[in-house]
Short mmCIF file of C-alpha atoms in Angstrom, two decimals:
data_model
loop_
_atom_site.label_atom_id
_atom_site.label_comp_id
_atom_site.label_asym_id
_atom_site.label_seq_id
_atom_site.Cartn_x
_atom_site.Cartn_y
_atom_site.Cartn_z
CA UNK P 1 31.06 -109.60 22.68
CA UNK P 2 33.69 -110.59 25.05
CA UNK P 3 33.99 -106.79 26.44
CA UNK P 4 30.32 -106.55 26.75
CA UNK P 5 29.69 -109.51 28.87
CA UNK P 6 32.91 -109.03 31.25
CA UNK P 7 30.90 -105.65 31.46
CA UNK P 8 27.79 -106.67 32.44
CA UNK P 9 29.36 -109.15 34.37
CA UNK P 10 31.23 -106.04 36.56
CA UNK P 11 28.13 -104.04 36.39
CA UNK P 12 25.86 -106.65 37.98
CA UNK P 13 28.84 -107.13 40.73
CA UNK P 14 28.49 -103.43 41.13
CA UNK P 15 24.82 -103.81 42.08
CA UNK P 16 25.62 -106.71 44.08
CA UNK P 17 27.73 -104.37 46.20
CA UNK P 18 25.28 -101.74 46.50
CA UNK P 19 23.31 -103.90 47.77
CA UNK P 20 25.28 -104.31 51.27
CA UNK P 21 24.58 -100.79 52.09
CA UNK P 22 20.88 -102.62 53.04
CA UNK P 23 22.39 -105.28 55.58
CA UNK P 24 24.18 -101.91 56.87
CA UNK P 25 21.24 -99.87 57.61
CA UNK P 26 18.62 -102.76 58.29
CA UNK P 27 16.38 -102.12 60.14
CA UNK P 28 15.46 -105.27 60.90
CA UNK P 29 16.70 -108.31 60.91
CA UNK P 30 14.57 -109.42 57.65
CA UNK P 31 15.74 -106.70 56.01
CA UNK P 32 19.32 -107.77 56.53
CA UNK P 33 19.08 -111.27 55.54
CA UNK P 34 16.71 -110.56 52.15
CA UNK P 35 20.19 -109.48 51.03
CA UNK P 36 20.92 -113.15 50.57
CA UNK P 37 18.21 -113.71 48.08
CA UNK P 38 19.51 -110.77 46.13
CA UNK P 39 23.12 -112.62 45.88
CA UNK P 40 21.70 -115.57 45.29
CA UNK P 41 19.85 -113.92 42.14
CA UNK P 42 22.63 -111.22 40.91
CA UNK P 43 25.42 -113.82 41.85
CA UNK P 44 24.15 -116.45 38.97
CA UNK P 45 23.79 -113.54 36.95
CA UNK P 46 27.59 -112.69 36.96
CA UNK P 47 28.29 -116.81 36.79
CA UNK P 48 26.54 -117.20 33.75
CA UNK P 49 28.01 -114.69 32.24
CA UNK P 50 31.76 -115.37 32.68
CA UNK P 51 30.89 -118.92 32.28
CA UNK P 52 30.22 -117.85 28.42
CA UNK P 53 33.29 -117.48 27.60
CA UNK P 54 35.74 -119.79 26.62
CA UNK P 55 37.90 -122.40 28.53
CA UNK P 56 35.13 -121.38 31.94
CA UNK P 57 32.35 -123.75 30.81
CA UNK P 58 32.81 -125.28 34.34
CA UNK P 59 31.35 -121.61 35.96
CA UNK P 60 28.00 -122.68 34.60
CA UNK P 61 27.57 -126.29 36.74
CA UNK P 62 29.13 -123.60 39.43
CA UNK P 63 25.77 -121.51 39.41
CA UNK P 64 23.52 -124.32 38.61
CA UNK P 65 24.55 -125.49 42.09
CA UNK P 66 24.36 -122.41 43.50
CA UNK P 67 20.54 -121.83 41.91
CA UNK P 68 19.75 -124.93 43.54
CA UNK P 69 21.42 -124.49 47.50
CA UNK P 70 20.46 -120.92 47.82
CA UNK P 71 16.73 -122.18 48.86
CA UNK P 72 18.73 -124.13 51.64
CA UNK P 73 19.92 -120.93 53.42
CA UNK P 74 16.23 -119.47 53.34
CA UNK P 75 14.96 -122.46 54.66
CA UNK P 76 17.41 -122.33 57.39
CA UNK P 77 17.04 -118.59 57.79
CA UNK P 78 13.36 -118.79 58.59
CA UNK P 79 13.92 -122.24 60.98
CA UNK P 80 15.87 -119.70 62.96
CA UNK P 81 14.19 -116.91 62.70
CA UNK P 82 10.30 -118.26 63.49
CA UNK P 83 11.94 -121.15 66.01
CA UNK P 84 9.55 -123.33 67.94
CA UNK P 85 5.50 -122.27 67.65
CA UNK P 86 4.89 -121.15 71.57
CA UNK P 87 3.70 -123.40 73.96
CA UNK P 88 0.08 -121.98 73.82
CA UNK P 89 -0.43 -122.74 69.79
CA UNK P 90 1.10 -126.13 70.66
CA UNK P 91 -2.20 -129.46 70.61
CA UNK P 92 -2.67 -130.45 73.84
CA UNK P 93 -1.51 -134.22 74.03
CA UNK P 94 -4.35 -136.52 74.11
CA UNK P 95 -5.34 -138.09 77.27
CA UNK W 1 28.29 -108.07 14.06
CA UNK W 2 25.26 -109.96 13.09
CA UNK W 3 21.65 -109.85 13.79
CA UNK W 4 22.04 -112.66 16.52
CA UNK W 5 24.73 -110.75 18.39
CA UNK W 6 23.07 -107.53 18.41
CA UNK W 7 20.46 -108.91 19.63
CA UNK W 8 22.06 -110.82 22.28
CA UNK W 9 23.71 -107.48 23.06
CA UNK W 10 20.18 -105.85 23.82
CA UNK W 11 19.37 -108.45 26.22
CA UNK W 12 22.32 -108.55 27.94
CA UNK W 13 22.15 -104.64 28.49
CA UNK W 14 18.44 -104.77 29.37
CA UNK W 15 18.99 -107.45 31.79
CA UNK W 16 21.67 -105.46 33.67
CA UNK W 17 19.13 -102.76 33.89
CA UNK W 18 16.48 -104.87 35.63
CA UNK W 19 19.08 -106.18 38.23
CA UNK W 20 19.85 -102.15 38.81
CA UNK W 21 16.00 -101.39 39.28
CA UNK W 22 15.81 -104.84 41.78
CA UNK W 23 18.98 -103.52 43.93
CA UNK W 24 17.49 -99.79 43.80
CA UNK W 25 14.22 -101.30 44.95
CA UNK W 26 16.08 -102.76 47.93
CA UNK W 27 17.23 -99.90 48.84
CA UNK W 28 14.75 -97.25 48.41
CA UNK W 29 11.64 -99.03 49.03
CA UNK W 30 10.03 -98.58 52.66
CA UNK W 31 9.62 -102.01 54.15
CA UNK W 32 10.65 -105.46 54.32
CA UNK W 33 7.30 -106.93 51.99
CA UNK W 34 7.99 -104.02 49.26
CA UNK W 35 11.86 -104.75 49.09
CA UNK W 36 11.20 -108.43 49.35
CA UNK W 37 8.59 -107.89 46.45
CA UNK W 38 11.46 -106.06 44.27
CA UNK W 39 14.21 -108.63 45.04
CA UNK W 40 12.22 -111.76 43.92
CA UNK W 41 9.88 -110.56 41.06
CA UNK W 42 12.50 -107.67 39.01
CA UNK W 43 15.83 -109.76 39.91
CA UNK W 44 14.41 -112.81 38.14
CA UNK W 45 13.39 -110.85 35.04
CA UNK W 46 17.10 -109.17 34.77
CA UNK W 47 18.74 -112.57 35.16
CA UNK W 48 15.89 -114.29 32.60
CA UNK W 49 16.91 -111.63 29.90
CA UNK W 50 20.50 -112.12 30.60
CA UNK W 51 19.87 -116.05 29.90
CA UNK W 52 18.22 -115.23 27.16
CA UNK W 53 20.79 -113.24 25.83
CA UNK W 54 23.54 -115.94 26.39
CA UNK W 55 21.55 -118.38 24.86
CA UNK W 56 20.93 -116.47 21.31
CA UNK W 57 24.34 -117.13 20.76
CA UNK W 58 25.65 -120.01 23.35
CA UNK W 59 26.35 -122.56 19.89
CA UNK W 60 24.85 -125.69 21.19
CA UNK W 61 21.21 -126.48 22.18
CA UNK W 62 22.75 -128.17 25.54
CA UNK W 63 24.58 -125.22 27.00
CA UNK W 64 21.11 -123.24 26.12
CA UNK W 65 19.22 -125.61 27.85
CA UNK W 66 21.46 -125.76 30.82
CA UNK W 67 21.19 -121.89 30.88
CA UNK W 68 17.06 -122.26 30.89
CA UNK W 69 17.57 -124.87 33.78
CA UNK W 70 19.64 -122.10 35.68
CA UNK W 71 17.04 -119.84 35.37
CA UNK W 72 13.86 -122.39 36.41
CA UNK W 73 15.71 -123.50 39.02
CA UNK W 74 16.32 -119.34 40.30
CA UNK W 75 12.61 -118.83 39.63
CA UNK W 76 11.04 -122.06 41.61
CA UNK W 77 13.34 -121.08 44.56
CA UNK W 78 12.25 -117.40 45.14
CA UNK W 79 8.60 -118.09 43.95
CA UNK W 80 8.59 -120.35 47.44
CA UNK W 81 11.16 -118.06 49.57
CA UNK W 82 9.50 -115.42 48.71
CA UNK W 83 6.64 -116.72 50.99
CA UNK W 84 8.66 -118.54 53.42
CA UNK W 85 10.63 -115.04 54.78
CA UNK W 86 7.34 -112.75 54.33
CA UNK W 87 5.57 -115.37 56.44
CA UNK W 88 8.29 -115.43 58.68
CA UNK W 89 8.61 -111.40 59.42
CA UNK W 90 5.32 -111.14 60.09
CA UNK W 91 5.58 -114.01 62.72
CA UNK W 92 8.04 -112.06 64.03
CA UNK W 93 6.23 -109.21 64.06
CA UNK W 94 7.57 -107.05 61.34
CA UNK W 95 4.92 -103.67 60.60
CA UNK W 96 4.06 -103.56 57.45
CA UNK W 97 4.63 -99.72 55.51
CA UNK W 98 1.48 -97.42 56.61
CA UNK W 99 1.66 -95.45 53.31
CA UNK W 100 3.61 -92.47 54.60
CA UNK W 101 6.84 -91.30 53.31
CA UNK W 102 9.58 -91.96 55.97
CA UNK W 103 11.22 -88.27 55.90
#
């Protein structure tokens, strides 16, 4: 069982790989950061996995964090990405 | 061999093959909503059955249950970025795919 999940483990790293070729091509710059979601996803994967073997226990807090901070980077992502609302949208102050 | 590890085996190995199909969807599919709708729905499957699979044969009921929390806490956090980065690439203007095949 030890081979198959070190396997896995490589195989989902393999996909996690592939998946750069996207924040090559783009287009946009959506498209670039959705990339980030994918490691978030894929990169717990591979945690859990090595974390299920002996003496790396510790691997699984590791990607418990990580499940919990990746929202933070979206959150930050789309901050930057939307910005301020332009002045027009903004309420006019009350007079 | 036993039933529980074959069985873990299968889950592992069908796991993998969801995370394939999710980074194959980002790649091939034509637009930002369709790749983001890949990512966040067949990504979470692969990495549920690859919980699951760990936690057939993880030997205590806390190490399973740490592995579920894993997984909730994956699935909360793309069910809500999910909206947050659609929403914001259509703020910024981001076409959605017209239903023709880019050549």
């Amino acid at each position: 069982m030890h081979e198959l999940r070190i396997g896995v483990a490589f195989f989902l790293f393999l996909t996690l790989m592939a998946g750069l070729v996207r924040v090559i091509r783009g287009p946009t710059l959506t498209d670039r950061f959705i990339v980030a979601q994918l490691f978030g996803t894929t990169g717990v994967g591979v945690l859990v996995l090595l974390a299920a073997d002996e003496g790396r226990a510790a691997l699984r807090d590791v990607a418990l964090i990580f499940a919990m901070l990746a929202p933070v980077t979206v959150v930050a992502f789309v901050r930057f990405a939307i910005g301020d609302p332009p002045e027009a949208s903004r309420e006019e102050p009350p007079r | 061999m036993t039933v529980l590890n074959g069985l873990s085996a299968l889950f592992l190995i069908a796991g993998a093959g969801f995370c394939l199909a999710g980074t194959v969807g980002v790649l091939r599919f034509p637009d930002v909503y369709c790749r983001l709708h890949a990512l966040t729905k067949v990504d979470n499957l692969g990495l549920g059955l690859v919980v699951v699979g760990l936690a057939l044969e993880a030997g205590s009921w806390a190490t399973a249950l740490k592995l579920f929390l894993v997984w909730f806490f994956v699935l909360i956090s793309s069910a809500f970025t999910c909206q947050l980065i659609a929403r914001a690439a259509l703020r910024r203007g981001v076409g959605a795919w017209g239903g023709t095949r880019e050549p």
